[in-house]
Amino acid sequence: MNRPLCIAHLYPDLLNLYADKGNILTLKRRLEWRGLEAQVTLVTSSEEARPGDYDLVLLGGGSDREQEIVSRTLRRSRDEWKAAVEDGLPLLAVCGGYQLLGEYYQLPDGTKVPGLELLDMVTVAGSPRLIGNVAIESDECGTIVGFENHGGRTTHHHAPLGKVISGHGNNGTDGHEGVRYKNVFGTYIHGPLLPKNPALADFILQTALDYAGIDVKLEPLDDELEKAARTAFQVRRMNLSEVAAQTP
């Protein structure tokens, strides 16, 4: 019998600005619907995260102040995180958590919040904020949809999570959104991300199962509700685009 998949939700008491608990619930439920078990570990700000104990890690979004606190905590074990990522640890980082994967996040006053330096990536605060519905095209998961709301402009030299179809993406200029490096998935898409994007959720889960050595290939689920949510989003996106095009 296969063991449970160990999923760590890092610092939900600080980094849950964009309903990141919904991502954890989606991962857990999609395993349970297939008769598989998930063991979710909530690592609070008073605890030390141990990357070697997990099969999949979620790092959510938070304010600049909360990012600074998490940065100080995680950097104490930066070498462990670097080794784990290079070894293939699956990691989903959303918004503020995504920014923490890079070298630094530069605040509006010029202060640089050090990141984990896991990726060749920097983020600099800009204006105006990049806000609105976003859709991207991913080679691995097709169309990914959601919402973005970030002041940071992120640049990196890795593969993106996808190409922007609608919205702003990493910085509003290069047409890319998020990052894919080994088994790291970084993105500004939230709201939360995974309930509306079952193909991405399953791709991440399969990556984690393979990493954990759990010999299971995920079979498709009946995702009618998820498809309805995506259709509603896409209709709304198209309607808004038509209104914008007709507005003088």
PDB file of C-alpha atoms in Angstrom:
ATOM      1  CA  MET A   1       0.000   0.000   0.000  1.00  0.00           C
ATOM      2  CA  ASN A   2       1.308   3.462  -0.888  1.00  0.00           C
ATOM      3  CA  ARG A   3       2.167   5.878   1.878  1.00  0.00           C
ATOM      4  CA  PRO A   4       0.509   9.334   2.122  1.00  0.00           C
ATOM      5  CA  LEU A   5       1.886  12.171   0.006  1.00  0.00           C
ATOM      6  CA  CYS A   6       3.520  14.666   2.391  1.00  0.00           C
ATOM      7  CA  ILE A   7       2.459  18.238   1.543  1.00  0.00           C
ATOM      8  CA  ALA A   8       3.851  21.201   3.494  1.00  0.00           C
ATOM      9  CA  HIS A   9       2.041  24.531   3.661  1.00  0.00           C
ATOM     10  CA  LEU A  10       4.692  27.002   4.766  1.00  0.00           C
ATOM     11  CA  TYR A  11       3.748  29.814   7.138  1.00  0.00           C
ATOM     12  CA  PRO A  12      -0.030  29.953   6.520  1.00  0.00           C
ATOM     13  CA  ASP A  13      -0.240  32.341   9.490  1.00  0.00           C
ATOM     14  CA  LEU A  14       1.769  34.899   7.455  1.00  0.00           C
ATOM     15  CA  LEU A  15       1.464  33.936   3.790  1.00  0.00           C
ATOM     16  CA  ASN A  16      -2.218  33.395   3.035  1.00  0.00           C
ATOM     17  CA  LEU A  17      -3.133  36.744   1.497  1.00  0.00           C
ATOM     18  CA  TYR A  18      -4.708  35.246  -1.617  1.00  0.00           C
ATOM     19  CA  ALA A  19      -6.666  32.246  -0.300  1.00  0.00           C
ATOM     20  CA  ASP A  20      -3.716  29.882  -0.626  1.00  0.00           C
ATOM     21  CA  LYS A  21      -5.483  27.407   1.660  1.00  0.00           C
ATOM     22  CA  GLY A  22      -7.716  26.746  -1.334  1.00  0.00           C
ATOM     23  CA  ASN A  23      -4.703  25.373  -3.200  1.00  0.00           C
ATOM     24  CA  ILE A  24      -3.936  22.956  -0.373  1.00  0.00           C
ATOM     25  CA  LEU A  25      -7.577  21.843  -0.209  1.00  0.00           C
ATOM     26  CA  THR A  26      -7.626  21.245  -3.975  1.00  0.00           C
ATOM     27  CA  LEU A  27      -4.480  19.109  -3.870  1.00  0.00           C
ATOM     28  CA  LYS A  28      -5.790  17.108  -0.918  1.00  0.00           C
ATOM     29  CA  ARG A  29      -9.236  16.528  -2.420  1.00  0.00           C
ATOM     30  CA  ARG A  30      -7.936  15.519  -5.843  1.00  0.00           C
ATOM     31  CA  LEU A  31      -5.848  12.838  -4.178  1.00  0.00           C
ATOM     32  CA  GLU A  32      -8.730  11.656  -1.978  1.00  0.00           C
ATOM     33  CA  TRP A  33     -11.110  11.423  -4.938  1.00  0.00           C
ATOM     34  CA  ARG A  34      -8.693   8.881  -6.378  1.00  0.00           C
ATOM     35  CA  GLY A  35      -8.416   6.875  -3.175  1.00  0.00           C
ATOM     36  CA  LEU A  36      -5.031   8.374  -2.270  1.00  0.00           C
ATOM     37  CA  GLU A  37      -4.030   9.991   1.003  1.00  0.00           C
ATOM     38  CA  ALA A  38      -2.366  13.339   1.691  1.00  0.00           C
ATOM     39  CA  GLN A  39      -0.595  14.267   4.904  1.00  0.00           C
ATOM     40  CA  VAL A  40      -0.680  18.072   5.157  1.00  0.00           C
ATOM     41  CA  THR A  41       1.809  19.740   7.485  1.00  0.00           C
ATOM     42  CA  LEU A  42       1.139  23.347   8.462  1.00  0.00           C
ATOM     43  CA  VAL A  43       4.487  24.962   9.269  1.00  0.00           C
ATOM     44  CA  THR A  44       3.855  28.163  11.248  1.00  0.00           C
ATOM     45  CA  SER A  45       6.212  31.102  11.687  1.00  0.00           C
ATOM     46  CA  SER A  46       7.363  29.732  15.053  1.00  0.00           C
ATOM     47  CA  GLU A  47       8.575  26.477  13.464  1.00  0.00           C
ATOM     48  CA  GLU A  48      11.523  25.488  11.312  1.00  0.00           C
ATOM     49  CA  ALA A  49      10.691  24.062   7.887  1.00  0.00           C
ATOM     50  CA  ARG A  50      12.618  20.915   6.923  1.00  0.00           C
ATOM     51  CA  PRO A  51      12.560  20.439   3.141  1.00  0.00           C
ATOM     52  CA  GLY A  52      13.820  16.881   3.383  1.00  0.00           C
ATOM     53  CA  ASP A  53      10.584  15.853   5.122  1.00  0.00           C
ATOM     54  CA  TYR A  54       8.226  16.881   2.321  1.00  0.00           C
ATOM     55  CA  ASP A  55       7.127  15.620  -1.092  1.00  0.00           C
ATOM     56  CA  LEU A  56       5.494  18.909  -2.116  1.00  0.00           C
ATOM     57  CA  VAL A  57       5.748  22.433  -0.693  1.00  0.00           C
ATOM     58  CA  LEU A  58       3.400  25.429  -1.010  1.00  0.00           C
ATOM     59  CA  LEU A  59       4.723  28.933  -0.344  1.00  0.00           C
ATOM     60  CA  GLY A  60       1.913  31.483  -0.525  1.00  0.00           C
ATOM     61  CA  GLY A  61       1.575  35.245  -0.789  1.00  0.00           C
ATOM     62  CA  GLY A  62       1.784  37.984   1.802  1.00  0.00           C
ATOM     63  CA  SER A  63       2.495  41.661   2.370  1.00  0.00           C
ATOM     64  CA  ASP A  64       5.991  43.187   2.147  1.00  0.00           C
ATOM     65  CA  ARG A  65       6.326  43.051   5.945  1.00  0.00           C
ATOM     66  CA  GLU A  66       5.361  39.379   6.076  1.00  0.00           C
ATOM     67  CA  GLN A  67       7.716  38.561   3.211  1.00  0.00           C
ATOM     68  CA  GLU A  68      10.594  40.086   5.178  1.00  0.00           C
ATOM     69  CA  ILE A  69       9.776  37.909   8.204  1.00  0.00           C
ATOM     70  CA  VAL A  70       9.568  34.748   6.107  1.00  0.00           C
ATOM     71  CA  SER A  71      12.754  35.664   4.250  1.00  0.00           C
ATOM     72  CA  ARG A  72      14.722  35.889   7.493  1.00  0.00           C
ATOM     73  CA  THR A  73      13.333  32.548   8.656  1.00  0.00           C
ATOM     74  CA  LEU A  74      13.897  30.611   5.430  1.00  0.00           C
ATOM     75  CA  ARG A  75      17.354  31.970   4.716  1.00  0.00           C
ATOM     76  CA  ARG A  76      18.644  30.262   7.859  1.00  0.00           C
ATOM     77  CA  SER A  77      18.258  26.966   5.981  1.00  0.00           C
ATOM     78  CA  ARG A  78      18.883  28.356   2.496  1.00  0.00           C
ATOM     79  CA  ASP A  79      21.500  25.691   1.647  1.00  0.00           C
ATOM     80  CA  GLU A  80      19.015  22.918   2.509  1.00  0.00           C
ATOM     81  CA  TRP A  81      16.370  24.472   0.278  1.00  0.00           C
ATOM     82  CA  LYS A  82      18.826  24.906  -2.568  1.00  0.00           C
ATOM     83  CA  ALA A  83      19.911  21.271  -2.348  1.00  0.00           C
ATOM     84  CA  ALA A  84      16.301  20.059  -2.174  1.00  0.00           C
ATOM     85  CA  VAL A  85      15.241  22.105  -5.215  1.00  0.00           C
ATOM     86  CA  GLU A  86      18.222  20.916  -7.227  1.00  0.00           C
ATOM     87  CA  ASP A  87      17.304  17.356  -6.225  1.00  0.00           C
ATOM     88  CA  GLY A  88      13.800  17.850  -7.649  1.00  0.00           C
ATOM     89  CA  LEU A  89      11.629  18.829  -4.665  1.00  0.00           C
ATOM     90  CA  PRO A  90       8.269  20.031  -6.078  1.00  0.00           C
ATOM     91  CA  LEU A  91       7.580  23.580  -4.910  1.00  0.00           C
ATOM     92  CA  LEU A  92       4.581  25.781  -5.746  1.00  0.00           C
ATOM     93  CA  ALA A  93       5.205  29.440  -4.934  1.00  0.00           C
ATOM     94  CA  VAL A  94       2.464  32.046  -5.412  1.00  0.00           C
ATOM     95  CA  CYS A  95       2.858  35.828  -5.607  1.00  0.00           C
ATOM     96  CA  GLY A  96       4.955  36.900  -2.577  1.00  0.00           C
ATOM     97  CA  GLY A  97       6.243  33.347  -2.222  1.00  0.00           C
ATOM     98  CA  TYR A  98       7.248  33.432  -5.883  1.00  0.00           C
ATOM     99  CA  GLN A  99       9.229  36.631  -5.316  1.00  0.00           C
ATOM    100  CA  LEU A 100      11.071  35.026  -2.399  1.00  0.00           C
ATOM    101  CA  LEU A 101      12.580  32.392  -4.693  1.00  0.00           C
ATOM    102  CA  GLY A 102      14.862  34.958  -6.317  1.00  0.00           C
ATOM    103  CA  GLU A 103      17.861  37.005  -5.275  1.00  0.00           C
ATOM    104  CA  TYR A 104      15.875  39.912  -3.813  1.00  0.00           C
ATOM    105  CA  TYR A 105      12.686  41.959  -3.872  1.00  0.00           C
ATOM    106  CA  GLN A 106      13.406  45.678  -4.047  1.00  0.00           C
ATOM    107  CA  LEU A 107      10.831  47.792  -2.185  1.00  0.00           C
ATOM    108  CA  PRO A 108       9.665  51.230  -3.402  1.00  0.00           C
ATOM    109  CA  ASP A 109      12.146  52.953  -1.062  1.00  0.00           C
ATOM    110  CA  GLY A 110      15.050  51.020  -2.577  1.00  0.00           C
ATOM    111  CA  THR A 111      15.415  48.532   0.296  1.00  0.00           C
ATOM    112  CA  LYS A 112      16.192  45.027  -0.912  1.00  0.00           C
ATOM    113  CA  VAL A 113      14.502  42.138   0.866  1.00  0.00           C
ATOM    114  CA  PRO A 114      16.872  39.162   0.365  1.00  0.00           C
ATOM    115  CA  GLY A 115      15.329  36.090  -1.208  1.00  0.00           C
ATOM    116  CA  LEU A 116      16.312  32.455  -1.012  1.00  0.00           C
ATOM    117  CA  GLU A 117      18.415  32.770  -4.182  1.00  0.00           C
ATOM    118  CA  LEU A 118      17.062  29.477  -5.477  1.00  0.00           C
ATOM    119  CA  LEU A 119      16.507  31.009  -8.919  1.00  0.00           C
ATOM    120  CA  ASP A 120      18.358  33.514 -11.100  1.00  0.00           C
ATOM    121  CA  MET A 121      15.595  36.061 -10.573  1.00  0.00           C
ATOM    122  CA  VAL A 122      14.990  39.559  -9.168  1.00  0.00           C
ATOM    123  CA  THR A 123      11.857  41.566  -8.423  1.00  0.00           C
ATOM    124  CA  VAL A 124      11.624  45.360  -8.268  1.00  0.00           C
ATOM    125  CA  ALA A 125       8.544  47.253  -7.064  1.00  0.00           C
ATOM    126  CA  GLY A 126       6.912  49.338  -9.774  1.00  0.00           C
ATOM    127  CA  SER A 127       3.852  51.477 -10.434  1.00  0.00           C
ATOM    128  CA  PRO A 128       1.038  51.102 -11.210  1.00  0.00           C
ATOM    129  CA  ARG A 129       0.096  47.765  -9.723  1.00  0.00           C
ATOM    130  CA  LEU A 130      -0.592  45.041 -12.275  1.00  0.00           C
ATOM    131  CA  ILE A 131      -4.167  44.013 -11.500  1.00  0.00           C
ATOM    132  CA  GLY A 132      -6.838  42.011 -13.260  1.00  0.00           C
ATOM    133  CA  ASN A 133      -7.826  38.698 -14.779  1.00  0.00           C
ATOM    134  CA  VAL A 134      -4.972  36.845 -16.420  1.00  0.00           C
ATOM    135  CA  ALA A 135      -4.722  33.910 -18.798  1.00  0.00           C
ATOM    136  CA  ILE A 136      -1.571  32.174 -19.964  1.00  0.00           C
ATOM    137  CA  GLU A 137      -0.736  29.282 -22.250  1.00  0.00           C
ATOM    138  CA  SER A 138       1.423  26.528 -20.781  1.00  0.00           C
ATOM    139  CA  ASP A 139       3.144  23.854 -22.862  1.00  0.00           C
ATOM    140  CA  GLU A 140       2.427  21.282 -20.137  1.00  0.00           C
ATOM    141  CA  CYS A 141      -1.039  22.218 -18.859  1.00  0.00           C
ATOM    142  CA  GLY A 142      -2.762  24.212 -21.592  1.00  0.00           C
ATOM    143  CA  THR A 143      -4.537  27.427 -20.641  1.00  0.00           C
ATOM    144  CA  ILE A 144      -4.130  28.581 -17.028  1.00  0.00           C
ATOM    145  CA  VAL A 145      -6.483  31.286 -15.738  1.00  0.00           C
ATOM    146  CA  GLY A 146      -6.843  33.372 -12.594  1.00  0.00           C
ATOM    147  CA  PHE A 147      -6.284  36.792 -11.089  1.00  0.00           C
ATOM    148  CA  GLU A 148      -3.148  38.870 -10.577  1.00  0.00           C
ATOM    149  CA  ASN A 149      -2.523  41.795  -8.218  1.00  0.00           C
ATOM    150  CA  HIS A 150       1.129  42.703  -7.761  1.00  0.00           C
ATOM    151  CA  GLY A 151       3.361  45.744  -7.712  1.00  0.00           C
ATOM    152  CA  GLY A 152       6.535  43.757  -8.330  1.00  0.00           C
ATOM    153  CA  ARG A 153       8.155  43.468 -11.736  1.00  0.00           C
ATOM    154  CA  THR A 154       9.907  40.106 -11.892  1.00  0.00           C
ATOM    155  CA  THR A 155      12.608  39.190 -14.398  1.00  0.00           C
ATOM    156  CA  HIS A 156      14.492  35.912 -14.701  1.00  0.00           C
ATOM    157  CA  HIS A 157      16.424  33.745 -17.133  1.00  0.00           C
ATOM    158  CA  HIS A 158      14.489  30.517 -16.667  1.00  0.00           C
ATOM    159  CA  ALA A 159      11.568  29.088 -18.623  1.00  0.00           C
ATOM    160  CA  PRO A 160       8.245  30.780 -17.802  1.00  0.00           C
ATOM    161  CA  LEU A 161       5.220  28.920 -16.496  1.00  0.00           C
ATOM    162  CA  GLY A 162       3.458  30.167 -19.614  1.00  0.00           C
ATOM    163  CA  LYS A 163       3.036  32.884 -22.231  1.00  0.00           C
ATOM    164  CA  VAL A 164       0.562  35.661 -21.505  1.00  0.00           C
ATOM    165  CA  ILE A 165      -2.675  35.547 -23.505  1.00  0.00           C
ATOM    166  CA  SER A 166      -4.434  38.209 -21.465  1.00  0.00           C
ATOM    167  CA  GLY A 167      -3.199  40.279 -18.529  1.00  0.00           C
ATOM    168  CA  HIS A 168       0.249  41.424 -17.451  1.00  0.00           C
ATOM    169  CA  GLY A 169       2.345  38.482 -16.245  1.00  0.00           C
ATOM    170  CA  ASN A 170       5.751  38.803 -14.632  1.00  0.00           C
ATOM    171  CA  ASN A 171       6.391  42.438 -15.471  1.00  0.00           C
ATOM    172  CA  GLY A 172       3.870  43.631 -18.025  1.00  0.00           C
ATOM    173  CA  THR A 173       6.419  43.832 -20.830  1.00  0.00           C
ATOM    174  CA  ASP A 174       8.067  40.523 -21.788  1.00  0.00           C
ATOM    175  CA  GLY A 175       4.891  38.468 -22.350  1.00  0.00           C
ATOM    176  CA  HIS A 176       5.851  35.797 -19.829  1.00  0.00           C
ATOM    177  CA  GLU A 177       4.188  34.693 -16.594  1.00  0.00           C
ATOM    178  CA  GLY A 178       5.666  32.724 -13.747  1.00  0.00           C
ATOM    179  CA  VAL A 179       8.634  30.383 -13.794  1.00  0.00           C
ATOM    180  CA  ARG A 180       9.376  26.684 -14.344  1.00  0.00           C
ATOM    181  CA  TYR A 181      12.685  25.398 -13.040  1.00  0.00           C
ATOM    182  CA  LYS A 182      13.139  21.669 -12.406  1.00  0.00           C
ATOM    183  CA  ASN A 183      10.057  20.945 -10.235  1.00  0.00           C
ATOM    184  CA  VAL A 184       9.550  24.554  -9.130  1.00  0.00           C
ATOM    185  CA  PHE A 185       6.326  26.277 -10.185  1.00  0.00           C
ATOM    186  CA  GLY A 186       6.270  30.024  -9.492  1.00  0.00           C
ATOM    187  CA  THR A 187       3.418  32.353 -10.462  1.00  0.00           C
ATOM    188  CA  TYR A 188       1.554  35.581  -9.743  1.00  0.00           C
ATOM    189  CA  ILE A 189      -1.770  33.870 -10.525  1.00  0.00           C
ATOM    190  CA  HIS A 190      -3.985  33.456  -7.486  1.00  0.00           C
ATOM    191  CA  GLY A 191      -7.570  33.671  -6.374  1.00  0.00           C
ATOM    192  CA  PRO A 192      -6.656  30.771  -5.545  1.00  0.00           C
ATOM    193  CA  LEU A 193      -4.809  29.197  -8.469  1.00  0.00           C
ATOM    194  CA  LEU A 194      -5.564  25.473  -8.454  1.00  0.00           C
ATOM    195  CA  PRO A 195      -9.382  25.161  -8.130  1.00  0.00           C
ATOM    196  CA  LYS A 196      -9.853  26.726 -11.588  1.00  0.00           C
ATOM    197  CA  ASN A 197      -6.911  24.886 -13.117  1.00  0.00           C
ATOM    198  CA  PRO A 198      -7.324  21.135 -12.511  1.00  0.00           C
ATOM    199  CA  ALA A 199      -4.839  20.188 -15.225  1.00  0.00           C
ATOM    200  CA  LEU A 200      -2.134  22.176 -13.439  1.00  0.00           C
ATOM    201  CA  ALA A 201      -3.147  20.740 -10.056  1.00  0.00           C
ATOM    202  CA  ASP A 202      -2.858  17.205 -11.407  1.00  0.00           C
ATOM    203  CA  PHE A 203       0.442  17.944 -13.145  1.00  0.00           C
ATOM    204  CA  ILE A 204       1.894  19.190  -9.853  1.00  0.00           C
ATOM    205  CA  LEU A 205       0.475  16.200  -7.974  1.00  0.00           C
ATOM    206  CA  GLN A 206       1.923  13.734 -10.486  1.00  0.00           C
ATOM    207  CA  THR A 207       5.292  15.472 -10.215  1.00  0.00           C
ATOM    208  CA  ALA A 208       5.132  15.109  -6.420  1.00  0.00           C
ATOM    209  CA  LEU A 209       4.082  11.457  -6.562  1.00  0.00           C
ATOM    210  CA  ASP A 210       6.969  10.671  -8.898  1.00  0.00           C
ATOM    211  CA  TYR A 211       9.393  12.566  -6.649  1.00  0.00           C
ATOM    212  CA  ALA A 212       8.131  10.636  -3.618  1.00  0.00           C
ATOM    213  CA  GLY A 213       8.549   7.298  -5.387  1.00  0.00           C
ATOM    214  CA  ILE A 214       4.825   6.559  -5.125  1.00  0.00           C
ATOM    215  CA  ASP A 215       4.017   4.386  -8.115  1.00  0.00           C
ATOM    216  CA  VAL A 216       0.670   5.873  -9.152  1.00  0.00           C
ATOM    217  CA  LYS A 217      -0.446   7.408 -12.440  1.00  0.00           C
ATOM    218  CA  LEU A 218      -3.355   9.783 -11.913  1.00  0.00           C
ATOM    219  CA  GLU A 219      -6.476   8.949 -13.871  1.00  0.00           C
ATOM    220  CA  PRO A 220      -8.709  11.796 -15.135  1.00  0.00           C
ATOM    221  CA  LEU A 221     -11.508  13.081 -12.890  1.00  0.00           C
ATOM    222  CA  ASP A 222     -14.933  14.471 -13.749  1.00  0.00           C
ATOM    223  CA  ASP A 223     -14.065  18.173 -13.640  1.00  0.00           C
ATOM    224  CA  GLU A 224     -17.415  19.624 -14.777  1.00  0.00           C
ATOM    225  CA  LEU A 225     -17.543  22.249 -12.016  1.00  0.00           C
ATOM    226  CA  GLU A 226     -13.977  23.317 -12.657  1.00  0.00           C
ATOM    227  CA  LYS A 227     -14.662  23.518 -16.394  1.00  0.00           C
ATOM    228  CA  ALA A 228     -17.742  25.660 -15.731  1.00  0.00           C
ATOM    229  CA  ALA A 229     -15.682  28.060 -13.621  1.00  0.00           C
ATOM    230  CA  ARG A 230     -13.075  28.314 -16.368  1.00  0.00           C
ATOM    231  CA  THR A 231     -15.733  28.908 -19.018  1.00  0.00           C
ATOM    232  CA  ALA A 232     -17.320  31.674 -16.939  1.00  0.00           C
ATOM    233  CA  PHE A 233     -13.906  33.280 -16.537  1.00  0.00           C
ATOM    234  CA  GLN A 234     -13.131  33.084 -20.243  1.00  0.00           C
ATOM    235  CA  VAL A 235     -16.525  34.530 -21.235  1.00  0.00           C
ATOM    236  CA  ARG A 236     -16.045  37.386 -18.803  1.00  0.00           C
ATOM    237  CA  ARG A 237     -12.522  37.982 -20.081  1.00  0.00           C
ATOM    238  CA  MET A 238     -13.710  38.138 -23.697  1.00  0.00           C
ATOM    239  CA  ASN A 239     -16.597  40.453 -22.832  1.00  0.00           C
ATOM    240  CA  LEU A 240     -14.316  42.823 -20.967  1.00  0.00           C
ATOM    241  CA  SER A 241     -11.902  42.826 -23.901  1.00  0.00           C
ATOM    242  CA  GLU A 242     -14.738  43.752 -26.269  1.00  0.00           C
ATOM    243  CA  VAL A 243     -15.847  46.591 -23.965  1.00  0.00           C
ATOM    244  CA  ALA A 244     -12.292  47.891 -23.717  1.00  0.00           C
ATOM    245  CA  ALA A 245     -11.892  47.813 -27.501  1.00  0.00           C
ATOM    246  CA  GLN A 246     -15.111  49.791 -27.974  1.00  0.00           C
ATOM    247  CA  THR A 247     -14.313  52.390 -25.295  1.00  0.00           C
ATOM    248  CA  PRO A 248     -12.968  55.677 -26.785  1.00  0.00           C
TER     249      PRO A 248
END
